[in-house]
Amino acid sequence: MDSATLMNILPLVLLVVVFYFLLIRPQRKRQQEAAQMQNSLAPGARVMTTTGLFATVVAVDNEDVILEVAPGIETRWVKAAIGRVLTPTVDDKVAGTAVSDTTASEAGETKGSDEPVDRNNDEDTNSKKS
């Protein structure tokens, strides 16, 4: 191989290496973490599905999981539909309320448990000018 051929191939090799470290490797790591989380599901865990449904794990059956979305209402989901396991916050432990997602509560998206934050301020709607 002469140096001219090597100089032509070098950018392609560098491009492949950059793609590996920026795209392929992080994606593989996320897939492994998701599979580990889904395999570690246990009854009693509070979860959020990829569609945003909050529920409690009742039972795990091979690739399926039974979720309780309300008292007495259970649904069957595939493990891959579980987006994340929610962790209890300090307020929830003290108050004895439901478990909430710490990242969502830190971002101000939820309050207390799974209740959405009311972003409509009654004072603002009543004081609008006609």
Tab-separated table of N, CA, C and O in Angstrom:
chain	number	residue	atom	x	y	z
A	1	MET	N	0.836	-1.183	0.000
A	1	MET	CA	0.000	0.000	0.000
A	1	MET	C	0.881	1.247	0.000
A	1	MET	O	1.770	1.376	0.823
A	2	ASP	N	0.629	2.148	-0.895
A	2	ASP	CA	1.414	3.373	-0.902
A	2	ASP	C	0.768	4.426	-0.006
A	2	ASP	O	-0.353	4.265	0.469
A	3	SER	N	1.441	5.498	0.220
A	3	SER	CA	0.970	6.525	1.158
A	3	SER	C	-0.267	7.260	0.644
A	3	SER	O	-1.093	7.717	1.426
A	4	ALA	N	-0.432	7.374	-0.665
A	4	ALA	CA	-1.598	8.059	-1.232
A	4	ALA	C	-2.868	7.265	-0.952
A	4	ALA	O	-3.907	7.831	-0.588
A	5	THR	N	-2.803	5.943	-1.084
A	5	THR	CA	-3.960	5.095	-0.799
A	5	THR	C	-4.296	5.155	0.687
A	5	THR	O	-5.467	5.219	1.068
A	6	LEU	N	-3.288	5.124	1.505
A	6	LEU	CA	-3.487	5.204	2.950
A	6	LEU	C	-4.128	6.532	3.347
A	6	LEU	O	-5.023	6.556	4.198
A	7	MET	N	-3.738	7.593	2.722
A	7	MET	CA	-4.300	8.913	3.016
A	7	MET	C	-5.758	9.007	2.565
A	7	MET	O	-6.537	9.763	3.134
A	8	ASN	N	-6.142	8.250	1.548
A	8	ASN	CA	-7.526	8.243	1.087
A	8	ASN	C	-8.417	7.401	1.992
A	8	ASN	O	-9.603	7.692	2.148
A	9	ILE	N	-7.867	6.339	2.566
A	9	ILE	CA	-8.636	5.436	3.422
A	9	ILE	C	-8.732	5.971	4.851
A	9	ILE	O	-9.721	5.726	5.540
A	10	LEU	N	-7.765	6.699	5.309
A	10	LEU	CA	-7.707	7.190	6.685
A	10	LEU	C	-8.959	7.977	7.107
A	10	LEU	O	-9.500	7.726	8.187
A	11	PRO	N	-9.499	8.902	6.308
A	11	PRO	CA	-10.725	9.609	6.718
A	11	PRO	C	-11.918	8.662	6.914
A	11	PRO	O	-12.726	8.852	7.822
A	12	LEU	N	-12.029	7.640	6.076
A	12	LEU	CA	-13.114	6.674	6.233
A	12	LEU	C	-12.980	5.890	7.532
A	12	LEU	O	-13.967	5.653	8.229
A	13	VAL	N	-11.760	5.488	7.848
A	13	VAL	CA	-11.525	4.754	9.090
A	13	VAL	C	-11.839	5.647	10.285
A	13	VAL	O	-12.491	5.210	11.241
A	14	LEU	N	-11.422	6.882	10.238
A	14	LEU	CA	-11.707	7.822	11.326
A	14	LEU	C	-13.214	8.055	11.467
A	14	LEU	O	-13.733	8.142	12.582
A	15	LEU	N	-13.918	8.121	10.358
A	15	LEU	CA	-15.366	8.304	10.386
A	15	LEU	C	-16.056	7.122	11.067
A	15	LEU	O	-16.957	7.305	11.891
A	16	VAL	N	-15.623	5.912	10.754
A	16	VAL	CA	-16.187	4.719	11.376
A	16	VAL	C	-15.915	4.720	12.876
A	16	VAL	O	-16.800	4.413	13.683
A	17	VAL	N	-14.727	5.086	13.285
A	17	VAL	CA	-14.368	5.136	14.713
A	17	VAL	C	-15.209	6.185	15.436
A	17	VAL	O	-15.737	5.931	16.523
A	18	VAL	N	-15.396	7.336	14.839
A	18	VAL	CA	-16.205	8.399	15.446
A	18	VAL	C	-17.651	7.941	15.585
A	18	VAL	O	-18.275	8.125	16.634
A	19	PHE	N	-18.208	7.325	14.547
A	19	PHE	CA	-19.573	6.804	14.623
A	19	PHE	C	-19.705	5.774	15.736
A	19	PHE	O	-20.700	5.754	16.453
A	20	TYR	N	-18.716	4.920	15.881
A	20	TYR	CA	-18.778	3.893	16.921
A	20	TYR	C	-18.856	4.539	18.298
A	20	TYR	O	-19.694	4.177	19.116
A	21	PHE	N	-17.977	5.480	18.581
A	21	PHE	CA	-17.929	6.071	19.916
A	21	PHE	C	-19.056	7.061	20.181
A	21	PHE	O	-19.462	7.250	21.330
A	22	LEU	N	-19.593	7.697	19.172
A	22	LEU	CA	-20.653	8.675	19.385
A	22	LEU	C	-22.059	8.097	19.257
A	22	LEU	O	-22.992	8.616	19.872
A	23	LEU	N	-22.243	7.044	18.478
A	23	LEU	CA	-23.588	6.528	18.232
A	23	LEU	C	-23.784	5.084	18.696
A	23	LEU	O	-24.704	4.796	19.457
A	24	ILE	N	-22.974	4.198	18.217
A	24	ILE	CA	-23.197	2.774	18.450
A	24	ILE	C	-22.956	2.382	19.900
A	24	ILE	O	-23.802	1.732	20.525
A	25	ARG	N	-21.838	2.770	20.458
A	25	ARG	CA	-21.496	2.385	21.834
A	25	ARG	C	-22.490	2.930	22.863
A	25	ARG	O	-22.967	2.178	23.717
A	26	PRO	N	-22.869	4.218	22.836
A	26	PRO	CA	-23.857	4.712	23.802
A	26	PRO	C	-25.225	4.034	23.653
A	26	PRO	O	-25.888	3.762	24.649
A	27	GLN	N	-25.637	3.741	22.418
A	27	GLN	CA	-26.917	3.073	22.203
A	27	GLN	C	-26.895	1.674	22.802
A	27	GLN	O	-27.857	1.241	23.433
A	28	ARG	N	-25.812	0.948	22.613
A	28	ARG	CA	-25.676	-0.386	23.198
A	28	ARG	C	-25.731	-0.333	24.713
A	28	ARG	O	-26.353	-1.186	25.360
A	29	LYS	N	-25.090	0.674	25.285
A	29	LYS	CA	-25.086	0.830	26.745
A	29	LYS	C	-26.499	1.093	27.255
A	29	LYS	O	-26.924	0.525	28.257
A	30	ARG	N	-27.262	1.959	26.570
A	30	ARG	CA	-28.650	2.234	26.966
A	30	ARG	C	-29.516	0.985	26.865
A	30	ARG	O	-30.371	0.735	27.725
A	31	GLN	N	-29.304	0.192	25.814
A	31	GLN	CA	-30.070	-1.042	25.658
A	31	GLN	C	-29.764	-2.024	26.782
A	31	GLN	O	-30.674	-2.677	27.300
A	32	GLN	N	-28.511	-2.134	27.164
A	32	GLN	CA	-28.135	-3.033	28.253
A	32	GLN	C	-28.731	-2.569	29.576
A	32	GLN	O	-29.214	-3.375	30.371
A	33	GLU	N	-28.703	-1.266	29.828
A	33	GLU	CA	-29.286	-0.733	31.065
A	33	GLU	C	-30.785	-0.965	31.108
A	33	GLU	O	-31.340	-1.314	32.151
A	34	ALA	N	-31.471	-0.783	29.974
A	34	ALA	CA	-32.916	-1.009	29.923
A	34	ALA	C	-33.238	-2.484	30.165
A	34	ALA	O	-34.163	-2.807	30.905
A	35	ALA	N	-32.478	-3.376	29.556
A	35	ALA	CA	-32.706	-4.810	29.754
A	35	ALA	C	-32.458	-5.208	31.200
A	35	ALA	O	-33.226	-5.996	31.780
A	36	GLN	N	-31.427	-4.638	31.808
A	36	GLN	CA	-31.137	-4.934	33.218
A	36	GLN	C	-32.267	-4.432	34.116
A	36	GLN	O	-32.698	-5.129	35.030
A	37	MET	N	-32.772	-3.235	33.845
A	37	MET	CA	-33.871	-2.684	34.634
A	37	MET	C	-35.120	-3.550	34.479
A	37	MET	O	-35.801	-3.861	35.454
A	38	GLN	N	-35.427	-3.956	33.257
A	38	GLN	CA	-36.617	-4.758	33.012
A	38	GLN	C	-36.509	-6.143	33.633
A	38	GLN	O	-37.500	-6.698	34.100
A	39	ASN	N	-35.318	-6.702	33.690
A	39	ASN	CA	-35.127	-8.016	34.310
A	39	ASN	C	-35.127	-7.944	35.824
A	39	ASN	O	-35.296	-8.960	36.489
A	40	SER	N	-34.930	-6.765	36.384
A	40	SER	CA	-34.900	-6.632	37.842
A	40	SER	C	-36.255	-6.218	38.415
A	40	SER	O	-36.347	-5.930	39.607
A	41	LEU	N	-37.298	-6.175	37.586
A	41	LEU	CA	-38.627	-5.813	38.076
A	41	LEU	C	-39.112	-6.831	39.096
A	41	LEU	O	-38.942	-8.034	38.913
A	42	ALA	N	-39.722	-6.316	40.161
A	42	ALA	CA	-40.242	-7.189	41.212
A	42	ALA	C	-41.596	-6.652	41.666
A	42	ALA	O	-41.872	-5.451	41.553
A	43	PRO	N	-42.459	-7.531	42.181
A	43	PRO	CA	-43.752	-7.071	42.683
A	43	PRO	C	-43.589	-5.974	43.740
A	43	PRO	O	-42.684	-6.033	44.572
A	44	GLY	N	-44.445	-4.965	43.637
A	44	GLY	CA	-44.397	-3.846	44.566
A	44	GLY	C	-43.660	-2.636	44.024
A	44	GLY	O	-43.768	-1.536	44.569
A	45	ALA	N	-42.909	-2.807	42.957
A	45	ALA	CA	-42.157	-1.694	42.374
A	45	ALA	C	-43.118	-0.747	41.670
A	45	ALA	O	-44.060	-1.158	41.007
A	46	ARG	N	-42.881	0.530	41.820
A	46	ARG	CA	-43.678	1.556	41.150
A	46	ARG	C	-42.961	1.880	39.850
A	46	ARG	O	-41.755	2.153	39.837
A	47	VAL	N	-43.674	1.832	38.716
A	47	VAL	CA	-43.050	2.019	37.410
A	47	VAL	C	-43.830	3.014	36.572
A	47	VAL	O	-44.975	3.339	36.876
A	48	MET	N	-43.166	3.481	35.514
A	48	MET	CA	-43.823	4.294	34.502
A	48	MET	C	-43.552	3.616	33.165
A	48	MET	O	-42.403	3.285	32.853
A	49	THR	N	-44.593	3.402	32.388
A	49	THR	CA	-44.427	2.780	31.086
A	49	THR	C	-43.882	3.795	30.094
A	49	THR	O	-43.839	4.995	30.366
A	50	THR	N	-43.492	3.304	28.933
A	50	THR	CA	-42.978	4.200	27.901
A	50	THR	C	-44.046	5.149	27.388
A	50	THR	O	-43.731	6.179	26.804
A	51	THR	N	-45.324	4.818	27.625
A	51	THR	CA	-46.418	5.694	27.203
A	51	THR	C	-46.826	6.675	28.299
A	51	THR	O	-47.739	7.464	28.100
A	52	GLY	N	-46.182	6.590	29.477
A	52	GLY	CA	-46.460	7.536	30.543
A	52	GLY	C	-47.466	7.067	31.574
A	52	GLY	O	-47.912	7.863	32.399
A	53	LEU	N	-47.823	5.798	31.569
A	53	LEU	CA	-48.771	5.260	32.535
A	53	LEU	C	-48.035	4.894	33.820
A	53	LEU	O	-47.045	4.176	33.791
A	54	PHE	N	-48.501	5.398	34.958
A	54	PHE	CA	-47.921	5.069	36.256
A	54	PHE	C	-48.667	3.882	36.837
A	54	PHE	O	-49.900	3.857	36.817
A	55	ALA	N	-47.939	2.908	37.368
A	55	ALA	CA	-48.570	1.705	37.895
A	55	ALA	C	-47.636	1.024	38.892
A	55	ALA	O	-46.480	1.395	39.032
A	56	THR	N	-48.182	0.011	39.559
A	56	THR	CA	-47.419	-0.800	40.504
A	56	THR	C	-47.337	-2.221	39.965
A	56	THR	O	-48.337	-2.776	39.508
A	57	VAL	N	-46.144	-2.807	40.019
A	57	VAL	CA	-45.951	-4.174	39.540
A	57	VAL	C	-46.616	-5.130	40.526
A	57	VAL	O	-46.367	-5.078	41.726
A	58	VAL	N	-47.492	-5.991	40.011
A	58	VAL	CA	-48.168	-6.991	40.829
A	58	VAL	C	-47.478	-8.341	40.683
A	58	VAL	O	-47.255	-9.056	41.661
A	59	ALA	N	-47.119	-8.697	39.445
A	59	ALA	CA	-46.471	-9.980	39.185
A	59	ALA	C	-45.615	-9.869	37.933
A	59	ALA	O	-45.861	-9.031	37.068
A	60	VAL	N	-44.586	-10.722	37.865
A	60	VAL	CA	-43.720	-10.786	36.694
A	60	VAL	C	-43.807	-12.206	36.154
A	60	VAL	O	-43.640	-13.171	36.895
A	61	ASP	N	-44.096	-12.340	34.843
A	61	ASP	CA	-44.281	-13.642	34.218
A	61	ASP	C	-43.487	-13.674	32.914
A	61	ASP	O	-43.943	-13.153	31.903
A	62	ASN	N	-42.294	-14.274	32.935
A	62	ASN	CA	-41.404	-14.359	31.772
A	62	ASN	C	-41.185	-12.984	31.150
A	62	ASN	O	-40.540	-12.142	31.736
A	63	GLU	N	-41.730	-12.760	29.965
A	63	GLU	CA	-41.562	-11.469	29.283
A	63	GLU	C	-42.707	-10.504	29.543
A	63	GLU	O	-42.737	-9.414	28.980
A	64	ASP	N	-43.660	-10.908	30.372
A	64	ASP	CA	-44.803	-10.064	30.700
A	64	ASP	C	-44.712	-9.578	32.137
A	64	ASP	O	-44.031	-10.160	32.968
A	65	VAL	N	-45.432	-8.501	32.395
A	65	VAL	CA	-45.532	-7.969	33.750
A	65	VAL	C	-46.984	-7.550	33.960
A	65	VAL	O	-47.612	-6.990	33.066
A	66	ILE	N	-47.519	-7.852	35.130
A	66	ILE	CA	-48.886	-7.469	35.468
A	66	ILE	C	-48.790	-6.182	36.284
A	66	ILE	O	-48.128	-6.139	37.323
A	67	LEU	N	-49.459	-5.130	35.801
A	67	LEU	CA	-49.418	-3.829	36.463
A	67	LEU	C	-50.791	-3.489	37.018
A	67	LEU	O	-51.810	-3.695	36.364
A	68	GLU	N	-50.786	-2.932	38.229
A	68	GLU	CA	-52.020	-2.440	38.828
A	68	GLU	C	-52.049	-0.935	38.621
A	68	GLU	O	-51.233	-0.201	39.163
A	69	VAL	N	-52.998	-0.477	37.804
A	69	VAL	CA	-53.077	0.940	37.469
A	69	VAL	C	-53.989	1.701	38.416
A	69	VAL	O	-53.864	2.917	38.553
A	70	ALA	N	-54.907	0.989	39.062
A	70	ALA	CA	-55.800	1.544	40.075
A	70	ALA	C	-56.169	0.373	40.983
A	70	ALA	O	-55.993	-0.778	40.592
A	71	PRO	N	-56.657	0.656	42.178
A	71	PRO	CA	-57.009	-0.454	43.068
A	71	PRO	C	-57.959	-1.440	42.391
A	71	PRO	O	-59.040	-1.081	41.950
A	72	GLY	N	-57.502	-2.690	42.260
A	72	GLY	CA	-58.320	-3.735	41.672
A	72	GLY	C	-58.292	-3.809	40.156
A	72	GLY	O	-58.899	-4.687	39.570
A	73	ILE	N	-57.585	-2.908	39.485
A	73	ILE	CA	-57.529	-2.907	38.023
A	73	ILE	C	-56.111	-3.280	37.598
A	73	ILE	O	-55.174	-2.508	37.794
A	74	GLU	N	-55.986	-4.479	37.027
A	74	GLU	CA	-54.684	-4.990	36.618
A	74	GLU	C	-54.645	-5.175	35.112
A	74	GLU	O	-55.627	-5.588	34.502
A	75	THR	N	-53.497	-4.861	34.519
A	75	THR	CA	-53.318	-5.021	33.081
A	75	THR	C	-52.013	-5.748	32.823
A	75	THR	O	-51.090	-5.684	33.620
A	76	ARG	N	-51.927	-6.430	31.681
A	76	ARG	CA	-50.720	-7.174	31.308
A	76	ARG	C	-49.938	-6.369	30.274
A	76	ARG	O	-50.505	-5.916	29.281
A	77	TRP	N	-48.654	-6.218	30.512
A	77	TRP	CA	-47.766	-5.471	29.622
A	77	TRP	C	-46.527	-6.308	29.352
A	77	TRP	O	-46.138	-7.132	30.166
A	78	VAL	N	-45.866	-6.060	28.229
A	78	VAL	CA	-44.566	-6.674	27.991
A	78	VAL	C	-43.523	-5.869	28.759
A	78	VAL	O	-43.684	-4.662	28.979
A	79	LYS	N	-42.469	-6.539	29.195
A	79	LYS	CA	-41.435	-5.860	29.985
A	79	LYS	C	-40.820	-4.687	29.225
A	79	LYS	O	-40.451	-3.679	29.821
A	80	ALA	N	-40.718	-4.813	27.911
A	80	ALA	CA	-40.109	-3.755	27.105
A	80	ALA	C	-40.903	-2.453	27.169
A	80	ALA	O	-40.376	-1.391	26.847
A	81	ALA	N	-42.161	-2.506	27.598
A	81	ALA	CA	-42.983	-1.301	27.697
A	81	ALA	C	-42.715	-0.527	28.976
A	81	ALA	O	-43.224	0.583	29.138
A	82	ILE	N	-41.932	-1.078	29.889
A	82	ILE	CA	-41.607	-0.369	31.128
A	82	ILE	C	-40.478	0.604	30.832
A	82	ILE	O	-39.366	0.215	30.480
A	83	GLY	N	-40.761	1.880	30.980
A	83	GLY	CA	-39.777	2.916	30.673
A	83	GLY	C	-38.793	3.146	31.795
A	83	GLY	O	-37.599	3.300	31.560
A	84	ARG	N	-39.294	3.138	33.030
A	84	ARG	CA	-38.393	3.332	34.175
A	84	ARG	C	-39.080	2.915	35.461
A	84	ARG	O	-40.301	2.912	35.565
A	85	VAL	N	-38.232	2.575	36.415
A	85	VAL	CA	-38.705	2.250	37.757
A	85	VAL	C	-38.604	3.539	38.558
A	85	VAL	O	-37.566	4.213	38.553
A	86	LEU	N	-39.679	3.905	39.231
A	86	LEU	CA	-39.721	5.146	39.987
A	86	LEU	C	-39.164	4.907	41.386
A	86	LEU	O	-39.358	3.851	41.974
A	87	THR	N	-38.496	5.906	41.902
A	87	THR	CA	-37.897	5.797	43.232
A	87	THR	C	-38.640	6.695	44.201
A	87	THR	O	-39.128	7.762	43.825
A	88	PRO	N	-38.717	6.276	45.468
A	88	PRO	CA	-39.418	7.120	46.452
A	88	PRO	C	-38.603	8.375	46.777
A	88	PRO	O	-37.386	8.347	46.789
A	89	THR	N	-39.301	9.474	47.016
A	89	THR	CA	-38.647	10.695	47.454
A	89	THR	C	-38.755	10.785	48.971
A	89	THR	O	-39.538	10.081	49.593
A	90	VAL	N	-37.999	11.669	49.577
A	90	VAL	CA	-38.012	11.820	51.026
A	90	VAL	C	-39.395	12.233	51.509
A	90	VAL	O	-39.902	11.713	52.495
A	91	ASP	N	-40.066	13.150	50.806
A	91	ASP	CA	-41.404	13.604	51.192
A	91	ASP	C	-42.397	12.454	51.195
A	91	ASP	O	-43.257	12.360	52.058
A	92	ASP	N	-42.280	11.562	50.201
A	92	ASP	CA	-43.197	10.433	50.109
A	92	ASP	C	-42.995	9.461	51.266
A	92	ASP	O	-43.949	8.909	51.791
A	93	LYS	N	-41.746	9.250	51.669
A	93	LYS	CA	-41.479	8.335	52.774
A	93	LYS	C	-42.037	8.887	54.075
A	93	LYS	O	-42.611	8.159	54.871
A	94	VAL	N	-41.895	10.188	54.275
A	94	VAL	CA	-42.378	10.816	55.501
A	94	VAL	C	-43.899	10.853	55.515
A	94	VAL	O	-44.540	10.508	56.499
A	95	ALA	N	-44.500	11.243	54.393
A	95	ALA	CA	-45.952	11.388	54.327
A	95	ALA	C	-46.663	10.053	54.147
A	95	ALA	O	-47.855	9.955	54.360
A	96	GLY	N	-45.924	9.020	53.717
A	96	GLY	CA	-46.532	7.727	53.488
A	96	GLY	C	-47.401	7.692	52.249
A	96	GLY	O	-48.302	6.892	52.127
A	97	THR	N	-47.130	8.566	51.292
A	97	THR	CA	-47.919	8.611	50.068
A	97	THR	C	-47.280	7.737	49.011
A	97	THR	O	-46.284	7.091	49.236
A	98	ALA	N	-47.864	7.762	47.833
A	98	ALA	CA	-47.371	6.944	46.720
A	98	ALA	C	-45.977	7.389	46.310
A	98	ALA	O	-45.560	8.511	46.580
A	99	VAL	N	-45.293	6.517	45.614
A	99	VAL	CA	-43.947	6.782	45.149
A	99	VAL	C	-44.011	7.678	43.925
A	99	VAL	O	-44.894	7.538	43.096
A	100	SER	N	-43.074	8.617	43.820
A	100	SER	CA	-43.044	9.473	42.638
A	100	SER	C	-41.689	9.396	41.988
A	100	SER	O	-40.739	8.879	42.540
A	101	ASP	N	-41.577	9.933	40.808
A	101	ASP	CA	-40.337	9.941	40.054
A	101	ASP	C	-39.519	11.138	40.506
A	101	ASP	O	-39.952	12.275	40.388
A	102	THR	N	-38.312	10.898	40.988
A	102	THR	CA	-37.501	11.986	41.506
A	102	THR	C	-37.101	12.958	40.407
A	102	THR	O	-37.050	14.154	40.631
A	103	THR	N	-36.847	12.471	39.196
A	103	THR	CA	-36.458	13.388	38.133
A	103	THR	C	-37.628	14.267	37.718
A	103	THR	O	-37.454	15.429	37.429
A	104	ALA	N	-38.821	13.727	37.699
A	104	ALA	CA	-39.985	14.524	37.312
A	104	ALA	C	-40.311	15.544	38.387
A	104	ALA	O	-40.638	16.686	38.088
A	105	SER	N	-40.207	15.159	39.665
A	105	SER	CA	-40.538	16.110	40.719
A	105	SER	C	-39.481	17.206	40.808
A	105	SER	O	-39.788	18.341	41.124
A	106	GLU	N	-38.221	16.874	40.518
A	106	GLU	CA	-37.190	17.901	40.516
A	106	GLU	C	-37.403	18.878	39.368
A	106	GLU	O	-37.090	20.048	39.472
A	107	ALA	N	-37.961	18.380	38.262
A	107	ALA	CA	-38.209	19.236	37.107
A	107	ALA	C	-39.514	20.011	37.247
A	107	ALA	O	-39.852	20.808	36.401
A	108	GLY	N	-40.273	19.728	38.309
A	108	GLY	CA	-41.518	20.448	38.530
A	108	GLY	C	-42.670	19.908	37.723
A	108	GLY	O	-43.655	20.589	37.532
A	109	GLU	N	-42.560	18.673	37.238
A	109	GLU	CA	-43.624	18.121	36.412
A	109	GLU	C	-44.693	17.422	37.227
A	109	GLU	O	-45.782	17.217	36.755
A	110	THR	N	-44.359	16.985	38.431
A	110	THR	CA	-45.350	16.340	39.279
A	110	THR	C	-45.301	16.960	40.655
A	110	THR	O	-44.346	17.607	41.023
A	111	LYS	N	-46.365	16.710	41.414
A	111	LYS	CA	-46.362	17.168	42.787
A	111	LYS	C	-46.783	16.006	43.661
A	111	LYS	O	-47.715	15.285	43.329
A	112	GLY	N	-46.083	15.787	44.752
A	112	GLY	CA	-46.420	14.709	45.669
A	112	GLY	C	-46.300	13.353	45.032
A	112	GLY	O	-45.254	12.772	45.048
A	113	SER	N	-47.365	12.848	44.447
A	113	SER	CA	-47.297	11.528	43.843
A	113	SER	C	-47.379	11.647	42.331
A	113	SER	O	-46.565	12.283	41.720
A	114	ASP	N	-48.404	11.068	41.747
A	114	ASP	CA	-48.507	11.054	40.302
A	114	ASP	C	-49.427	12.141	39.771
A	114	ASP	O	-49.786	12.133	38.619
A	115	GLU	N	-49.837	13.075	40.613
A	115	GLU	CA	-50.748	14.129	40.191
A	115	GLU	C	-50.007	15.147	39.337
A	115	GLU	O	-48.928	15.585	39.684
A	116	PRO	N	-50.572	15.558	38.213
A	116	PRO	CA	-49.921	16.582	37.404
A	116	PRO	C	-50.040	17.941	38.076
A	116	PRO	O	-50.973	18.196	38.831
A	117	VAL	N	-49.081	18.770	37.803
A	117	VAL	CA	-49.092	20.112	38.351
A	117	VAL	C	-50.097	20.951	37.578
A	117	VAL	O	-50.115	20.933	36.345
A	118	ASP	N	-50.961	21.687	38.282
A	118	ASP	CA	-51.931	22.562	37.634
A	118	ASP	C	-51.201	23.817	37.197
A	118	ASP	O	-50.812	24.641	38.015
A	119	ARG	N	-50.972	23.941	35.917
A	119	ARG	CA	-50.220	25.078	35.396
A	119	ARG	C	-51.114	26.289	35.133
A	119	ARG	O	-50.638	27.347	34.809
A	120	ASN	N	-52.425	26.119	35.246
A	120	ASN	CA	-53.351	27.231	35.064
A	120	ASN	C	-53.533	27.938	36.392
A	120	ASN	O	-53.969	27.351	37.364
A	121	ASN	N	-53.224	29.188	36.409
A	121	ASN	CA	-53.366	29.962	37.633
A	121	ASN	C	-54.730	30.647	37.601
A	121	ASN	O	-55.008	31.457	36.729
A	122	ASP	N	-55.600	30.311	38.553
A	122	ASP	CA	-56.951	30.879	38.577
A	122	ASP	C	-56.924	32.397	38.649
A	122	ASP	O	-57.764	33.081	38.088
A	123	GLU	N	-55.938	32.918	39.345
A	123	GLU	CA	-55.844	34.364	39.497
A	123	GLU	C	-55.604	35.025	38.143
A	123	GLU	O	-56.156	36.062	37.832
A	124	ASP	N	-54.755	34.370	37.296
A	124	ASP	CA	-54.468	34.937	35.980
A	124	ASP	C	-55.691	34.886	35.077
A	124	ASP	O	-55.946	35.804	34.320
A	125	THR	N	-56.459	33.806	35.132
A	125	THR	CA	-57.617	33.695	34.239
A	125	THR	C	-58.732	34.651	34.653
A	125	THR	O	-59.484	35.118	33.823
A	126	ASN	N	-58.863	34.933	35.949
A	126	ASN	CA	-59.910	35.839	36.409
A	126	ASN	C	-59.548	37.294	36.151
A	126	ASN	O	-60.420	38.144	36.074
A	127	SER	N	-58.277	37.592	36.039
A	127	SER	CA	-57.871	38.986	35.897
A	127	SER	C	-57.592	39.363	34.450
A	127	SER	O	-57.026	40.420	34.187
A	128	LYS	N	-57.965	38.524	33.468
A	128	LYS	CA	-57.765	38.883	32.074
A	128	LYS	C	-58.644	40.049	31.694
A	128	LYS	O	-59.779	40.146	32.104
A	129	LYS	N	-58.073	40.910	30.871
A	129	LYS	CA	-58.823	42.092	30.425
A	129	LYS	C	-59.647	41.743	29.214
A	129	LYS	O	-59.223	41.014	28.331
A	130	SER	N	-60.840	42.272	29.115
A	130	SER	CA	-61.733	41.984	27.979
A	130	SER	C	-61.462	42.916	26.842
A	130	SER	O	-61.187	44.023	26.921
